Amino acid sequence: MPASPSTARAINDRLALRLLQQQGSLTAGQLKQLTGLSRPTVADLVERLTDAGLIAVVGEAGEQRRGPNAKLYGIVADRAQLAALDVRTEGVSVIVSDLVGTVLAEASAPIGGDAGTGPAVEQAVALVERVVKEAGADRLHTVGIGAPGLIDPASGELRDSTGLPEWHRSLVAALQERLPEARVIVENETNLAALAEQRDGVAADRDTFVLLWLGHGTGAAVVLDGALRRGASGGTGEIGFLPVPGTTGLPSAVDCEGGFHSLAGSAAIVELARSFGLPVEDTSAPEPLAAGVVGRAVALVAGNTEAADRDAQAASADRFLDTLADHLAVGAASVVAILDPGCVVLGGEVGQAGGEALAARVEDRVRRMSPLATVVRPSGLGGAAVLRGALLTARDAAQDELFAPRDR
């Protein structure tokens, strides 16, 4: 059945807006070429979108062309301001951007575990308000939040999870109260990291892949046929609870110790490094200690260090990376056996620090453990993927609303 005229206009408008989002400013002639629409149809949609305040002339295609097709059209970036939050156990990072994703202001702040729920929430909200002010945003349209834990698939709310700070759940309600005009969206941090890697990172060429999050804790995000899979209770990817060999016990419903977390969490990786005699430099940086340990081990093996006993340390670092790859491959191979994703991304700060050196080791072991061909790639975005994914989620939600067809 052919589309009605109003439906056809809506489809054409959305197509043009998506092209402007993905490729930047375009002329009417370029829109005609990319959409396959007729010149009059493109002229009509440009007029509609301009009248709606969604696009505007942002320049000209070249000095040699002065006709109407030489005008460059772009999305009106200041039509809406967005915020993205990466909420961790130990702090919060915030960015504020315009509608096309250009960052206007950003900041991070630690939040101590002894701060208490009320003070912790107030610190986080105050940080958001400060960044919004620095960005010159009069009000926020959409806020995307990435947080550890389970997201209820029915309500979209962060569920109460053992071991996570209570202020995480309270923060969402507080932001909604202090920003009543904004839409607040919460998503699991690992899922957002996978979204960012798919759109802007190492999984851009993959419709199906698994991201294995390696940071302070562990997690996984599953993307099948281009869609993020959350599961019946929002718990797809809680790989920290996966029972695996090599631990001293089994996980429980309230504690992932004894599961894969005991092999791949930051504390476990640091202890493994110490067992090989590698130095552990405790810093005040927010990233996991394991990221620094793994990064230094990779540098030692590559010969990129001036340590006095470099050869001995390099040999220890090589054995450490081999053993760490053994541990990571146990979890990765389990996921591969069930999902056959074809690609596993080692995400988070630790995955990025390990780079190709660690990814290649894990891939070699997974291929020996499974008949299913699987490539293993290091994260291209590391810990920054969560914030990037939160911003992409906020931007998509805002554009879906603002680009919605209007009757005329």
Tab-separated table of N, CA, C and O in Angstrom, residues 150-220:
chain	number	residue	atom	x	y	z
A	150	LEU	N	21.488	-2.947	37.281
A	150	LEU	CA	20.422	-3.410	36.401
A	150	LEU	C	19.401	-2.305	36.157
A	150	LEU	O	19.029	-1.574	37.077
A	151	ILE	N	18.955	-2.195	34.916
A	151	ILE	CA	17.893	-1.265	34.555
A	151	ILE	C	16.618	-2.074	34.347
A	151	ILE	O	16.595	-3.016	33.551
A	152	ASP	N	15.573	-1.731	35.075
A	152	ASP	CA	14.300	-2.435	34.943
A	152	ASP	C	13.757	-2.208	33.538
A	152	ASP	O	13.497	-1.060	33.146
A	153	PRO	N	13.569	-3.261	32.740
A	153	PRO	CA	13.111	-3.070	31.355
A	153	PRO	C	11.693	-2.535	31.261
A	153	PRO	O	11.319	-1.951	30.237
A	154	ALA	N	10.901	-2.716	32.308
A	154	ALA	CA	9.517	-2.228	32.276
A	154	ALA	C	9.437	-0.743	32.603
A	154	ALA	O	8.760	0.022	31.919
A	155	SER	N	10.149	-0.311	33.651
A	155	SER	CA	10.058	1.078	34.100
A	155	SER	C	11.189	1.949	33.583
A	155	SER	O	11.081	3.184	33.580
A	156	GLY	N	12.289	1.324	33.159
A	156	GLY	CA	13.453	2.095	32.737
A	156	GLY	C	14.235	2.674	33.892
A	156	GLY	O	15.128	3.509	33.690
A	157	GLU	N	13.946	2.233	35.113
A	157	GLU	CA	14.608	2.777	36.299
A	157	GLU	C	15.752	1.877	36.750
A	157	GLU	O	15.750	0.669	36.516
A	158	LEU	N	16.711	2.498	37.417
A	158	LEU	CA	17.826	1.760	37.990
A	158	LEU	C	17.336	0.961	39.187
A	158	LEU	O	16.735	1.509	40.109
A	159	ARG	N	17.584	-0.350	39.160
A	159	ARG	CA	17.117	-1.210	40.248
A	159	ARG	C	18.079	-1.179	41.408
A	159	ARG	O	19.273	-0.911	41.265
A	160	ASP	N	17.571	-1.462	42.586
A	160	ASP	CA	18.400	-1.545	43.781
A	160	ASP	C	19.303	-2.769	43.659
A	160	ASP	O	18.837	-3.892	43.469
A	161	SER	N	20.608	-2.559	43.718
A	161	SER	CA	21.565	-3.641	43.530
A	161	SER	C	22.530	-3.704	44.707
A	161	SER	O	23.063	-2.674	45.137
A	162	THR	N	22.739	-4.885	45.217
A	162	THR	CA	23.663	-5.086	46.323
A	162	THR	C	25.070	-4.676	45.901
A	162	THR	O	25.535	-4.998	44.815
A	163	GLY	N	25.745	-3.928	46.764
A	163	GLY	CA	27.121	-3.538	46.507
A	163	GLY	C	27.280	-2.211	45.807
A	163	GLY	O	28.404	-1.701	45.698
A	164	LEU	N	26.179	-1.620	45.331
A	164	LEU	CA	26.263	-0.325	44.674
A	164	LEU	C	25.717	0.763	45.594
A	164	LEU	O	24.796	0.527	46.376
A	165	PRO	N	26.271	1.966	45.521
A	165	PRO	CA	25.838	3.045	46.418
A	165	PRO	C	24.363	3.391	46.249
A	165	PRO	O	23.851	3.447	45.121
A	166	GLU	N	23.705	3.667	47.341
A	166	GLU	CA	22.298	4.035	47.305
A	166	GLU	C	22.097	5.367	46.578
A	166	GLU	O	21.050	5.596	45.965
A	167	TRP	N	23.119	6.231	46.626
A	167	TRP	CA	22.941	7.549	46.010
A	167	TRP	C	22.776	7.475	44.496
A	167	TRP	O	22.245	8.410	43.888
A	168	HIS	N	23.183	6.382	43.867
A	168	HIS	CA	22.989	6.240	42.424
A	168	HIS	C	21.507	6.331	42.074
A	168	HIS	O	21.103	7.073	41.178
A	169	ARG	N	20.684	5.546	42.772
A	169	ARG	CA	19.248	5.551	42.480
A	169	ARG	C	18.617	6.876	42.883
A	169	ARG	O	17.745	7.400	42.190
A	170	SER	N	19.053	7.437	43.977
A	170	SER	CA	18.491	8.710	44.437
A	170	SER	C	18.851	9.848	43.497
A	170	SER	O	18.093	10.816	43.355
A	171	LEU	N	20.017	9.755	42.849
A	171	LEU	CA	20.454	10.818	41.943
A	171	LEU	C	19.488	10.974	40.778
A	171	LEU	O	19.176	12.096	40.365
A	172	VAL	N	19.012	9.879	40.231
A	172	VAL	CA	18.106	9.946	39.088
A	172	VAL	C	16.844	10.725	39.455
A	172	VAL	O	16.402	11.625	38.719
A	173	ALA	N	16.264	10.404	40.616
A	173	ALA	CA	15.051	11.099	41.058
A	173	ALA	C	15.341	12.573	41.336
A	173	ALA	O	14.528	13.453	41.017
A	174	ALA	N	16.508	12.856	41.911
A	174	ALA	CA	16.859	14.234	42.233
A	174	ALA	C	17.035	15.071	40.970
A	174	ALA	O	16.600	16.236	40.906
A	175	LEU	N	17.663	14.505	39.960
A	175	LEU	CA	17.844	15.233	38.709
A	175	LEU	C	16.503	15.508	38.034
A	175	LEU	O	16.280	16.588	37.490
A	176	GLN	N	15.612	14.531	38.068
A	176	GLN	CA	14.301	14.733	37.473
A	176	GLN	C	13.532	15.822	38.195
A	176	GLN	O	12.810	16.617	37.572
A	177	GLU	N	13.733	15.910	39.514
A	177	GLU	CA	13.061	16.947	40.298
A	177	GLU	C	13.656	18.328	40.036
A	177	GLU	O	12.929	19.311	39.909
A	178	ARG	N	14.994	18.408	39.940
A	178	ARG	CA	15.651	19.702	39.759
A	178	ARG	C	15.617	20.162	38.295
A	178	ARG	O	15.797	21.354	38.019
A	179	LEU	N	15.392	19.221	37.395
A	179	LEU	CA	15.318	19.550	35.968
A	179	LEU	C	13.980	19.064	35.424
A	179	LEU	O	13.906	18.158	34.594
A	180	PRO	N	12.876	19.657	35.878
A	180	PRO	CA	11.539	19.125	35.551
A	180	PRO	C	11.216	19.144	34.069
A	180	PRO	O	10.381	18.360	33.603
A	181	GLU	N	11.850	20.018	33.294
A	181	GLU	CA	11.539	20.098	31.866
A	181	GLU	C	12.354	19.110	31.042
A	181	GLU	O	12.096	18.931	29.854
A	182	ALA	N	13.352	18.478	31.662
A	182	ALA	CA	14.234	17.579	30.926
A	182	ALA	C	13.743	16.137	31.006
A	182	ALA	O	13.160	15.715	32.010
A	183	ARG	N	13.994	15.410	29.962
A	183	ARG	CA	13.752	13.971	29.973
A	183	ARG	C	15.026	13.291	30.463
A	183	ARG	O	16.110	13.543	29.939
A	184	VAL	N	14.913	12.444	31.473
A	184	VAL	CA	16.064	11.762	32.055
A	184	VAL	C	16.005	10.280	31.675
A	184	VAL	O	15.019	9.602	31.948
A	185	ILE	N	17.069	9.791	31.053
A	185	ILE	CA	17.145	8.402	30.592
A	185	ILE	C	18.326	7.730	31.268
A	185	ILE	O	19.444	8.256	31.263
A	186	VAL	N	18.092	6.552	31.855
A	186	VAL	CA	19.151	5.803	32.535
A	186	VAL	C	19.412	4.507	31.780
A	186	VAL	O	18.481	3.832	31.358
A	187	GLU	N	20.698	4.168	31.631
A	187	GLU	CA	21.076	2.934	30.958
A	187	GLU	C	22.295	2.347	31.651
A	187	GLU	O	23.103	3.075	32.239
A	188	ASN	N	22.404	1.036	31.604
A	188	ASN	CA	23.573	0.362	32.153
A	188	ASN	C	24.844	0.862	31.461
A	188	ASN	O	24.878	1.037	30.246
A	189	GLU	N	25.888	1.088	32.239
A	189	GLU	CA	27.116	1.680	31.705
A	189	GLU	C	27.749	0.840	30.595
A	189	GLU	O	28.256	1.374	29.605
A	190	THR	N	27.724	-0.482	30.751
A	190	THR	CA	28.351	-1.341	29.752
A	190	THR	C	27.568	-1.313	28.443
A	190	THR	O	28.149	-1.338	27.354
A	191	ASN	N	26.259	-1.252	28.536
A	191	ASN	CA	25.441	-1.127	27.328
A	191	ASN	C	25.762	0.162	26.575
A	191	ASN	O	25.837	0.184	25.338
A	192	LEU	N	25.959	1.252	27.319
A	192	LEU	CA	26.295	2.520	26.678
A	192	LEU	C	27.677	2.462	26.043
A	192	LEU	O	27.900	3.037	24.964
A	193	ALA	N	28.601	1.779	26.693
A	193	ALA	CA	29.940	1.628	26.115
A	193	ALA	C	29.868	0.875	24.790
A	193	ALA	O	30.552	1.216	23.817
A	194	ALA	N	29.018	-0.153	24.730
A	194	ALA	CA	28.854	-0.907	23.487
A	194	ALA	C	28.253	-0.034	22.395
A	194	ALA	O	28.674	-0.094	21.228
A	195	LEU	N	27.266	0.785	22.753
A	195	LEU	CA	26.668	1.696	21.782
A	195	LEU	C	27.728	2.629	21.207
A	195	LEU	O	27.789	2.854	19.984
A	196	ALA	N	28.592	3.170	22.077
A	196	ALA	CA	29.630	4.088	21.615
A	196	ALA	C	30.642	3.379	20.719
A	196	ALA	O	31.083	3.929	19.702
A	197	GLU	N	31.022	2.168	21.090
A	197	GLU	CA	31.982	1.424	20.263
A	197	GLU	C	31.369	1.065	18.910
A	197	GLU	O	32.069	1.015	17.898
A	198	GLN	N	30.061	0.827	18.883
A	198	GLN	CA	29.391	0.492	17.621
A	198	GLN	C	29.272	1.716	16.710
A	198	GLN	O	29.413	1.613	15.491
A	199	ARG	N	29.019	2.870	17.301
A	199	ARG	CA	28.817	4.074	16.498
A	199	ARG	C	30.134	4.780	16.161
A	199	ARG	O	30.313	5.278	15.040
A	200	ASP	N	31.049	4.831	17.137
A	200	ASP	CA	32.255	5.644	16.962
A	200	ASP	C	33.553	4.898	17.235
A	200	ASP	O	34.622	5.513	17.199
A	201	GLY	N	33.484	3.601	17.513
A	201	GLY	CA	34.675	2.883	17.933
A	201	GLY	C	35.014	1.685	17.078
A	201	GLY	O	34.763	1.660	15.857
A	202	VAL	N	35.529	0.656	17.727
A	202	VAL	CA	36.108	-0.478	16.993
A	202	VAL	C	35.073	-1.473	16.482
A	202	VAL	O	35.423	-2.387	15.739
A	203	ALA	N	33.804	-1.318	16.848
A	203	ALA	CA	32.764	-2.235	16.381
A	203	ALA	C	31.870	-1.593	15.324
A	203	ALA	O	30.772	-2.074	15.070
A	204	ALA	N	32.347	-0.537	14.696
A	204	ALA	CA	31.532	0.180	13.714
A	204	ALA	C	31.184	-0.685	12.507
A	204	ALA	O	30.204	-0.415	11.818
A	205	ASP	N	31.976	-1.709	12.263
A	205	ASP	CA	31.715	-2.581	11.114
A	205	ASP	C	30.965	-3.848	11.501
A	205	ASP	O	30.845	-4.776	10.700
A	206	ARG	N	30.433	-3.889	12.725
A	206	ARG	CA	29.800	-5.107	13.232
A	206	ARG	C	28.355	-4.861	13.627
A	206	ARG	O	28.045	-3.933	14.375
A	207	ASP	N	27.450	-5.729	13.142
A	207	ASP	CA	26.058	-5.717	13.601
A	207	ASP	C	25.879	-6.617	14.823
A	207	ASP	O	24.925	-6.461	15.580
A	208	THR	N	26.791	-7.577	14.978
A	208	THR	CA	26.734	-8.513	16.092
A	208	THR	C	28.101	-8.568	16.770
A	208	THR	O	29.106	-8.812	16.101
A	209	PHE	N	28.116	-8.311	18.065
A	209	PHE	CA	29.357	-8.383	18.828
A	209	PHE	C	29.030	-8.369	20.311
A	209	PHE	O	27.895	-8.067	20.722
A	210	VAL	N	30.019	-8.707	21.128
A	210	VAL	CA	29.905	-8.622	22.583
A	210	VAL	C	31.020	-7.731	23.096
A	210	VAL	O	32.184	-7.879	22.687
A	211	LEU	N	30.683	-6.776	23.948
A	211	LEU	CA	31.687	-5.973	24.622
A	211	LEU	C	31.892	-6.511	26.023
A	211	LEU	O	30.936	-6.641	26.789
A	212	LEU	N	33.120	-6.869	26.334
A	212	LEU	CA	33.483	-7.361	27.660
A	212	LEU	C	34.075	-6.191	28.433
A	212	LEU	O	35.164	-5.710	28.114
A	213	TRP	N	33.335	-5.697	29.424
A	213	TRP	CA	33.782	-4.519	30.173
A	213	TRP	C	34.811	-4.926	31.226
A	213	TRP	O	34.561	-5.797	32.063
A	214	LEU	N	35.960	-4.274	31.182
A	214	LEU	CA	37.043	-4.543	32.123
A	214	LEU	C	37.466	-3.222	32.750
A	214	LEU	O	38.238	-2.456	32.171
A	215	GLY	N	36.915	-2.955	33.920
A	215	GLY	CA	37.241	-1.739	34.644
A	215	GLY	C	37.460	-2.073	36.099
A	215	GLY	O	38.173	-3.012	36.431
A	216	HIS	N	36.832	-1.305	36.991
A	216	HIS	CA	36.872	-1.682	38.411
A	216	HIS	C	36.212	-3.051	38.576
A	216	HIS	O	36.691	-3.904	39.313
A	217	GLY	N	35.099	-3.245	37.875
A	217	GLY	CA	34.410	-4.521	37.886
A	217	GLY	C	34.338	-5.073	36.480
A	217	GLY	O	35.065	-4.644	35.575
A	218	THR	N	33.468	-6.047	36.280
A	218	THR	CA	33.319	-6.671	34.970
A	218	THR	C	31.859	-6.650	34.545
A	218	THR	O	30.950	-6.576	35.376
A	219	GLY	N	31.656	-6.724	33.271
A	219	GLY	CA	30.305	-6.786	32.724
A	219	GLY	C	30.402	-7.107	31.252
A	219	GLY	O	31.493	-7.213	30.691
A	220	ALA	N	29.268	-7.244	30.614
A	220	ALA	CA	29.250	-7.497	29.174
A	220	ALA	C	28.003	-6.860	28.581
A	220	ALA	O	26.972	-6.730	29.251
